[in-house]
Amino acid sequence: MSDRAEWLDQRLAAAGLRRTGEITCPHDRPWGTVHTAPTTGGPVWLKAPGTGTVFEVALYELLPRVAPDHALRPIAVDVDRGWVLLPDGGTTLGDAGTDLVAGLVTVLPQYAALQRDLAAHTGALLSYGVADMRPETMPARFDEAVAAVTAGPEVRALRGTYAKWCARLAASPVPASIDHNDLHPRNVFLDGDRARFYDWGDAVVAHPFASMLVTAAVVRARLGVGQDDPAVRRVRDAYLEVWSDLAPPRELVAELELACWVGKVARALIWDRALREQGHDQAREFADAPRQHLAALLADGWSDLTEGE
């Protein structure tokens, strides 16, 4: 920790800040470690992603340039060491006491706008090491996931159908972009009506609509409703409105559902990657997550997942 503490103090000094208390470690997971400390400018957060998610550090250089209104501006970034120092983002949507659906209706159009801005930067995202989960790559990714979790025959039998889904998405007028891949209310800071999105360690380059897989699953779990409930449709439609110039509403809805079906494989693979990080006892807690996400391909609906936030 001494190297990180020294770096943190140096970066604070360069920003005109000073640490006023001890550094603590509230999060230590297979996919990354987070330290926090009080300073003269408020709490700060030093994130050290794991080897599979170190791309997040470079991402924090890109996001403030491309989407400055919707990303935290880091105090310091060290791509070589894989560290990023962030200011405190304030209150998350999950902790704000805001009505969940109303809050998502406010923030999801902003997230979609961020995705549209980032669509022109997929080459940079891939060069950072963000996983390539674009539709044309996903049949091979399906094979990778099936092998990684030793999937049963029912899942394996979906291979042909899954490839057809991917081909349909690959022909879409909706461009590939970033998919946060864990877009739930506690990964969104809310300042008035302005949303800022963070914790990008699960992010992939994919059909952007796959982002709604986790969001819809959280809404359903929180409200205890089905995927055709008006609350889920309201959240979905608020997100899709930003894409309405690209296709008629009915086609966008169908494409969103298809992207979420395809995105279940990406979720399985990202969990598998996280659990391959070494030296973390916490990995046992989540050991079955990759298999559960892949098994969600056998569920009844596009937004069915075994876990939300």
PDB file of N, CA, C and O in Angstrom, residues 163-214:
ATOM      1  N   ALA A 163     -26.510 -17.910 -33.211  1.00  0.00           N
ATOM      2  CA  ALA A 163     -25.790 -17.346 -34.360  1.00  0.00           C
ATOM      3  C   ALA A 163     -26.720 -16.522 -35.244  1.00  0.00           C
ATOM      4  O   ALA A 163     -26.326 -15.478 -35.777  1.00  0.00           O
ATOM      5  N   LYS A 164     -27.966 -16.956 -35.393  1.00  0.00           N
ATOM      6  CA  LYS A 164     -28.939 -16.191 -36.184  1.00  0.00           C
ATOM      7  C   LYS A 164     -29.267 -14.866 -35.508  1.00  0.00           C
ATOM      8  O   LYS A 164     -29.409 -13.834 -36.164  1.00  0.00           O
ATOM      9  N   TRP A 165     -29.410 -14.887 -34.180  1.00  0.00           N
ATOM     10  CA  TRP A 165     -29.637 -13.633 -33.454  1.00  0.00           C
ATOM     11  C   TRP A 165     -28.493 -12.648 -33.713  1.00  0.00           C
ATOM     12  O   TRP A 165     -28.721 -11.465 -33.977  1.00  0.00           O
ATOM     13  N   CYS A 166     -27.271 -13.156 -33.638  1.00  0.00           N
ATOM     14  CA  CYS A 166     -26.102 -12.308 -33.827  1.00  0.00           C
ATOM     15  C   CYS A 166     -26.061 -11.722 -35.239  1.00  0.00           C
ATOM     16  O   CYS A 166     -25.714 -10.543 -35.424  1.00  0.00           O
ATOM     17  N   ALA A 167     -26.412 -12.526 -36.230  1.00  0.00           N
ATOM     18  CA  ALA A 167     -26.418 -12.043 -37.616  1.00  0.00           C
ATOM     19  C   ALA A 167     -27.438 -10.923 -37.796  1.00  0.00           C
ATOM     20  O   ALA A 167     -27.178  -9.933 -38.491  1.00  0.00           O
ATOM     21  N   ARG A 168     -28.593 -11.062 -37.169  1.00  0.00           N
ATOM     22  CA  ARG A 168     -29.614 -10.013 -37.253  1.00  0.00           C
ATOM     23  C   ARG A 168     -29.122  -8.730 -36.616  1.00  0.00           C
ATOM     24  O   ARG A 168     -29.298  -7.632 -37.159  1.00  0.00           O
ATOM     25  N   LEU A 169     -28.469  -8.841 -35.462  1.00  0.00           N
ATOM     26  CA  LEU A 169     -27.956  -7.647 -34.796  1.00  0.00           C
ATOM     27  C   LEU A 169     -26.813  -7.012 -35.580  1.00  0.00           C
ATOM     28  O   LEU A 169     -26.667  -5.785 -35.609  1.00  0.00           O
ATOM     29  N   ALA A 170     -25.992  -7.831 -36.216  1.00  0.00           N
ATOM     30  CA  ALA A 170     -24.862  -7.307 -36.984  1.00  0.00           C
ATOM     31  C   ALA A 170     -25.323  -6.467 -38.170  1.00  0.00           C
ATOM     32  O   ALA A 170     -24.584  -5.587 -38.640  1.00  0.00           O
ATOM     33  N   ALA A 171     -26.538  -6.720 -38.645  1.00  0.00           N
ATOM     34  CA  ALA A 171     -27.082  -5.962 -39.778  1.00  0.00           C
ATOM     35  C   ALA A 171     -27.853  -4.722 -39.335  1.00  0.00           C
ATOM     36  O   ALA A 171     -28.444  -4.024 -40.160  1.00  0.00           O
ATOM     37  N   SER A 172     -27.828  -4.417 -38.062  1.00  0.00           N
ATOM     38  CA  SER A 172     -28.610  -3.317 -37.502  1.00  0.00           C
ATOM     39  C   SER A 172     -28.072  -1.955 -37.916  1.00  0.00           C
ATOM     40  O   SER A 172     -26.858  -1.777 -38.087  1.00  0.00           O
ATOM     41  N   PRO A 173     -28.953  -0.950 -38.056  1.00  0.00           N
ATOM     42  CA  PRO A 173     -28.482   0.417 -38.265  1.00  0.00           C
ATOM     43  C   PRO A 173     -27.937   1.060 -36.993  1.00  0.00           C
ATOM     44  O   PRO A 173     -27.359   2.141 -37.042  1.00  0.00           O
ATOM     45  N   VAL A 174     -28.126   0.397 -35.855  1.00  0.00           N
ATOM     46  CA  VAL A 174     -27.618   0.902 -34.571  1.00  0.00           C
ATOM     47  C   VAL A 174     -26.142   0.517 -34.449  1.00  0.00           C
ATOM     48  O   VAL A 174     -25.805  -0.665 -34.478  1.00  0.00           O
ATOM     49  N   PRO A 175     -25.240   1.483 -34.321  1.00  0.00           N
ATOM     50  CA  PRO A 175     -23.810   1.155 -34.300  1.00  0.00           C
ATOM     51  C   PRO A 175     -23.374   0.574 -32.966  1.00  0.00           C
ATOM     52  O   PRO A 175     -23.942   0.865 -31.909  1.00  0.00           O
ATOM     53  N   ALA A 176     -22.355  -0.251 -33.007  1.00  0.00           N
ATOM     54  CA  ALA A 176     -21.757  -0.759 -31.774  1.00  0.00           C
ATOM     55  C   ALA A 176     -21.203   0.395 -30.962  1.00  0.00           C
ATOM     56  O   ALA A 176     -20.781   1.427 -31.494  1.00  0.00           O
ATOM     57  N   SER A 177     -21.206   0.222 -29.663  1.00  0.00           N
ATOM     58  CA  SER A 177     -20.683   1.247 -28.768  1.00  0.00           C
ATOM     59  C   SER A 177     -20.331   0.585 -27.447  1.00  0.00           C
ATOM     60  O   SER A 177     -20.266  -0.644 -27.343  1.00  0.00           O
ATOM     61  N   ILE A 178     -20.131   1.393 -26.438  1.00  0.00           N
ATOM     62  CA  ILE A 178     -19.849   0.843 -25.121  1.00  0.00           C
ATOM     63  C   ILE A 178     -21.134   0.333 -24.487  1.00  0.00           C
ATOM     64  O   ILE A 178     -22.209   0.920 -24.653  1.00  0.00           O
ATOM     65  N   ASP A 179     -21.030  -0.774 -23.820  1.00  0.00           N
ATOM     66  CA  ASP A 179     -22.099  -1.332 -22.996  1.00  0.00           C
ATOM     67  C   ASP A 179     -21.536  -1.402 -21.579  1.00  0.00           C
ATOM     68  O   ASP A 179     -20.581  -2.139 -21.329  1.00  0.00           O
ATOM     69  N   HIS A 180     -22.091  -0.622 -20.682  1.00  0.00           N
ATOM     70  CA  HIS A 180     -21.613  -0.610 -19.302  1.00  0.00           C
ATOM     71  C   HIS A 180     -21.618  -2.016 -18.720  1.00  0.00           C
ATOM     72  O   HIS A 180     -20.739  -2.393 -17.956  1.00  0.00           O
ATOM     73  N   ASN A 181     -22.650  -2.791 -19.051  1.00  0.00           N
ATOM     74  CA  ASN A 181     -22.746  -4.213 -18.721  1.00  0.00           C
ATOM     75  C   ASN A 181     -23.042  -4.474 -17.244  1.00  0.00           C
ATOM     76  O   ASN A 181     -23.076  -5.618 -16.816  1.00  0.00           O
ATOM     77  N   ASP A 182     -23.257  -3.419 -16.483  1.00  0.00           N
ATOM     78  CA  ASP A 182     -23.689  -3.560 -15.084  1.00  0.00           C
ATOM     79  C   ASP A 182     -24.428  -2.292 -14.673  1.00  0.00           C
ATOM     80  O   ASP A 182     -24.186  -1.723 -13.602  1.00  0.00           O
ATOM     81  N   LEU A 183     -25.348  -1.865 -15.519  1.00  0.00           N
ATOM     82  CA  LEU A 183     -25.985  -0.553 -15.357  1.00  0.00           C
ATOM     83  C   LEU A 183     -27.155  -0.650 -14.378  1.00  0.00           C
ATOM     84  O   LEU A 183     -28.300  -0.842 -14.770  1.00  0.00           O
ATOM     85  N   HIS A 184     -26.828  -0.514 -13.100  1.00  0.00           N
ATOM     86  CA  HIS A 184     -27.861  -0.494 -12.070  1.00  0.00           C
ATOM     87  C   HIS A 184     -27.783   0.825 -11.302  1.00  0.00           C
ATOM     88  O   HIS A 184     -26.823   1.606 -11.475  1.00  0.00           O
ATOM     89  N   PRO A 185     -28.780   1.124 -10.459  1.00  0.00           N
ATOM     90  CA  PRO A 185     -28.867   2.459  -9.854  1.00  0.00           C
ATOM     91  C   PRO A 185     -27.678   2.885  -9.014  1.00  0.00           C
ATOM     92  O   PRO A 185     -27.433   4.085  -8.871  1.00  0.00           O
ATOM     93  N   ARG A 186     -26.933   1.955  -8.443  1.00  0.00           N
ATOM     94  CA  ARG A 186     -25.781   2.361  -7.635  1.00  0.00           C
ATOM     95  C   ARG A 186     -24.525   2.587  -8.471  1.00  0.00           C
ATOM     96  O   ARG A 186     -23.463   2.895  -7.903  1.00  0.00           O
ATOM     97  N   ASN A 187     -24.640   2.473  -9.765  1.00  0.00           N
ATOM     98  CA  ASN A 187     -23.541   2.832 -10.660  1.00  0.00           C
ATOM     99  C   ASN A 187     -23.837   4.122 -11.412  1.00  0.00           C
ATOM    100  O   ASN A 187     -23.217   4.398 -12.449  1.00  0.00           O
ATOM    101  N   VAL A 188     -24.774   4.888 -10.877  1.00  0.00           N
ATOM    102  CA  VAL A 188     -25.149   6.167 -11.483  1.00  0.00           C
ATOM    103  C   VAL A 188     -25.180   7.235 -10.391  1.00  0.00           C
ATOM    104  O   VAL A 188     -25.943   7.125  -9.429  1.00  0.00           O
ATOM    105  N   PHE A 189     -24.340   8.250 -10.519  1.00  0.00           N
ATOM    106  CA  PHE A 189     -24.429   9.405  -9.630  1.00  0.00           C
ATOM    107  C   PHE A 189     -25.487  10.355 -10.176  1.00  0.00           C
ATOM    108  O   PHE A 189     -25.571  10.576 -11.396  1.00  0.00           O
ATOM    109  N   LEU A 190     -26.269  10.943  -9.280  1.00  0.00           N
ATOM    110  CA  LEU A 190     -27.340  11.834  -9.703  1.00  0.00           C
ATOM    111  C   LEU A 190     -27.188  13.165  -8.985  1.00  0.00           C
ATOM    112  O   LEU A 190     -27.237  13.234  -7.753  1.00  0.00           O
ATOM    113  N   ASP A 191     -26.984  14.215  -9.749  1.00  0.00           N
ATOM    114  CA  ASP A 191     -26.861  15.575  -9.225  1.00  0.00           C
ATOM    115  C   ASP A 191     -27.971  16.403  -9.855  1.00  0.00           C
ATOM    116  O   ASP A 191     -27.856  16.856 -10.991  1.00  0.00           O
ATOM    117  N   GLY A 192     -29.083  16.576  -9.119  1.00  0.00           N
ATOM    118  CA  GLY A 192     -30.261  17.173  -9.735  1.00  0.00           C
ATOM    119  C   GLY A 192     -30.794  16.214 -10.776  1.00  0.00           C
ATOM    120  O   GLY A 192     -31.114  15.070 -10.477  1.00  0.00           O
ATOM    121  N   ASP A 193     -30.868  16.682 -12.011  1.00  0.00           N
ATOM    122  CA  ASP A 193     -31.289  15.814 -13.113  1.00  0.00           C
ATOM    123  C   ASP A 193     -30.114  15.322 -13.944  1.00  0.00           C
ATOM    124  O   ASP A 193     -30.315  14.628 -14.937  1.00  0.00           O
ATOM    125  N   ARG A 194     -28.894  15.670 -13.544  1.00  0.00           N
ATOM    126  CA  ARG A 194     -27.732  15.274 -14.334  1.00  0.00           C
ATOM    127  C   ARG A 194     -27.168  13.961 -13.808  1.00  0.00           C
ATOM    128  O   ARG A 194     -26.894  13.813 -12.621  1.00  0.00           O
ATOM    129  N   ALA A 195     -26.989  13.013 -14.713  1.00  0.00           N
ATOM    130  CA  ALA A 195     -26.458  11.701 -14.363  1.00  0.00           C
ATOM    131  C   ALA A 195     -24.999  11.600 -14.791  1.00  0.00           C
ATOM    132  O   ALA A 195     -24.606  12.093 -15.855  1.00  0.00           O
ATOM    133  N   ARG A 196     -24.210  10.941 -13.931  1.00  0.00           N
ATOM    134  CA  ARG A 196     -22.838  10.590 -14.287  1.00  0.00           C
ATOM    135  C   ARG A 196     -22.650   9.107 -13.973  1.00  0.00           C
ATOM    136  O   ARG A 196     -23.010   8.642 -12.893  1.00  0.00           O
ATOM    137  N   PHE A 197     -22.075   8.404 -14.928  1.00  0.00           N
ATOM    138  CA  PHE A 197     -22.000   6.946 -14.873  1.00  0.00           C
ATOM    139  C   PHE A 197     -20.569   6.533 -14.514  1.00  0.00           C
ATOM    140  O   PHE A 197     -19.602   7.110 -15.002  1.00  0.00           O
ATOM    141  N   TYR A 198     -20.462   5.529 -13.656  1.00  0.00           N
ATOM    142  CA  TYR A 198     -19.130   5.128 -13.216  1.00  0.00           C
ATOM    143  C   TYR A 198     -19.081   3.618 -12.992  1.00  0.00           C
ATOM    144  O   TYR A 198     -20.061   2.912 -13.232  1.00  0.00           O
ATOM    145  N   ASP A 199     -17.927   3.149 -12.533  1.00  0.00           N
ATOM    146  CA  ASP A 199     -17.654   1.727 -12.322  1.00  0.00           C
ATOM    147  C   ASP A 199     -17.785   0.963 -13.636  1.00  0.00           C
ATOM    148  O   ASP A 199     -18.668   0.130 -13.825  1.00  0.00           O
ATOM    149  N   TRP A 200     -16.851   1.222 -14.540  1.00  0.00           N
ATOM    150  CA  TRP A 200     -16.885   0.693 -15.896  1.00  0.00           C
ATOM    151  C   TRP A 200     -16.106  -0.604 -16.057  1.00  0.00           C
ATOM    152  O   TRP A 200     -15.806  -1.022 -17.169  1.00  0.00           O
ATOM    153  N   GLY A 201     -15.785  -1.279 -14.961  1.00  0.00           N
ATOM    154  CA  GLY A 201     -14.940  -2.455 -15.042  1.00  0.00           C
ATOM    155  C   GLY A 201     -15.536  -3.633 -15.780  1.00  0.00           C
ATOM    156  O   GLY A 201     -14.795  -4.525 -16.220  1.00  0.00           O
ATOM    157  N   ASP A 202     -16.872  -3.678 -15.914  1.00  0.00           N
ATOM    158  CA  ASP A 202     -17.514  -4.765 -16.659  1.00  0.00           C
ATOM    159  C   ASP A 202     -17.796  -4.383 -18.112  1.00  0.00           C
ATOM    160  O   ASP A 202     -18.375  -5.178 -18.861  1.00  0.00           O
ATOM    161  N   ALA A 203     -17.407  -3.178 -18.504  1.00  0.00           N
ATOM    162  CA  ALA A 203     -17.796  -2.662 -19.817  1.00  0.00           C
ATOM    163  C   ALA A 203     -17.260  -3.515 -20.963  1.00  0.00           C
ATOM    164  O   ALA A 203     -16.188  -4.116 -20.878  1.00  0.00           O
ATOM    165  N   VAL A 204     -18.041  -3.545 -22.036  1.00  0.00           N
ATOM    166  CA  VAL A 204     -17.663  -4.242 -23.259  1.00  0.00           C
ATOM    167  C   VAL A 204     -18.045  -3.369 -24.441  1.00  0.00           C
ATOM    168  O   VAL A 204     -18.818  -2.415 -24.310  1.00  0.00           O
ATOM    169  N   VAL A 205     -17.504  -3.673 -25.600  1.00  0.00           N
ATOM    170  CA  VAL A 205     -17.954  -3.066 -26.854  1.00  0.00           C
ATOM    171  C   VAL A 205     -18.962  -4.024 -27.457  1.00  0.00           C
ATOM    172  O   VAL A 205     -18.645  -5.189 -27.724  1.00  0.00           O
ATOM    173  N   ALA A 206     -20.183  -3.551 -27.660  1.00  0.00           N
ATOM    174  CA  ALA A 206     -21.268  -4.448 -28.035  1.00  0.00           C
ATOM    175  C   ALA A 206     -22.381  -3.666 -28.711  1.00  0.00           C
ATOM    176  O   ALA A 206     -22.270  -2.448 -28.919  1.00  0.00           O
ATOM    177  N   HIS A 207     -23.449  -4.379 -29.052  1.00  0.00           N
ATOM    178  CA  HIS A 207     -24.660  -3.670 -29.430  1.00  0.00           C
ATOM    179  C   HIS A 207     -25.113  -2.898 -28.201  1.00  0.00           C
ATOM    180  O   HIS A 207     -25.288  -3.480 -27.124  1.00  0.00           O
ATOM    181  N   PRO A 208     -25.290  -1.583 -28.315  1.00  0.00           N
ATOM    182  CA  PRO A 208     -25.530  -0.779 -27.111  1.00  0.00           C
ATOM    183  C   PRO A 208     -26.774  -1.167 -26.328  1.00  0.00           C
ATOM    184  O   PRO A 208     -26.828  -0.998 -25.105  1.00  0.00           O
ATOM    185  N   PHE A 209     -27.782  -1.727 -26.996  1.00  0.00           N
ATOM    186  CA  PHE A 209     -29.038  -2.036 -26.318  1.00  0.00           C
ATOM    187  C   PHE A 209     -28.885  -3.141 -25.269  1.00  0.00           C
ATOM    188  O   PHE A 209     -29.733  -3.288 -24.393  1.00  0.00           O
ATOM    189  N   ALA A 210     -27.803  -3.912 -25.352  1.00  0.00           N
ATOM    190  CA  ALA A 210     -27.576  -4.960 -24.353  1.00  0.00           C
ATOM    191  C   ALA A 210     -27.443  -4.385 -22.950  1.00  0.00           C
ATOM    192  O   ALA A 210     -27.606  -5.096 -21.956  1.00  0.00           O
ATOM    193  N   SER A 211     -27.168  -3.094 -22.856  1.00  0.00           N
ATOM    194  CA  SER A 211     -27.084  -2.433 -21.554  1.00  0.00           C
ATOM    195  C   SER A 211     -28.357  -2.572 -20.745  1.00  0.00           C
ATOM    196  O   SER A 211     -28.319  -2.521 -19.508  1.00  0.00           O
ATOM    197  N   MET A 212     -29.486  -2.739 -21.413  1.00  0.00           N
ATOM    198  CA  MET A 212     -30.761  -2.776 -20.710  1.00  0.00           C
ATOM    199  C   MET A 212     -31.037  -4.121 -20.050  1.00  0.00           C
ATOM    200  O   MET A 212     -32.008  -4.253 -19.307  1.00  0.00           O
ATOM    201  N   LEU A 213     -30.185  -5.109 -20.275  1.00  0.00           N
ATOM    202  CA  LEU A 213     -30.387  -6.415 -19.648  1.00  0.00           C
ATOM    203  C   LEU A 213     -30.373  -6.304 -18.125  1.00  0.00           C
ATOM    204  O   LEU A 213     -31.316  -6.726 -17.440  1.00  0.00           O
ATOM    205  N   VAL A 214     -29.311  -5.744 -17.568  1.00  0.00           N
ATOM    206  CA  VAL A 214     -29.209  -5.613 -16.119  1.00  0.00           C
ATOM    207  C   VAL A 214     -30.226  -4.605 -15.598  1.00  0.00           C
ATOM    208  O   VAL A 214     -30.878  -4.831 -14.568  1.00  0.00           O
TER     209      VAL A 214
END
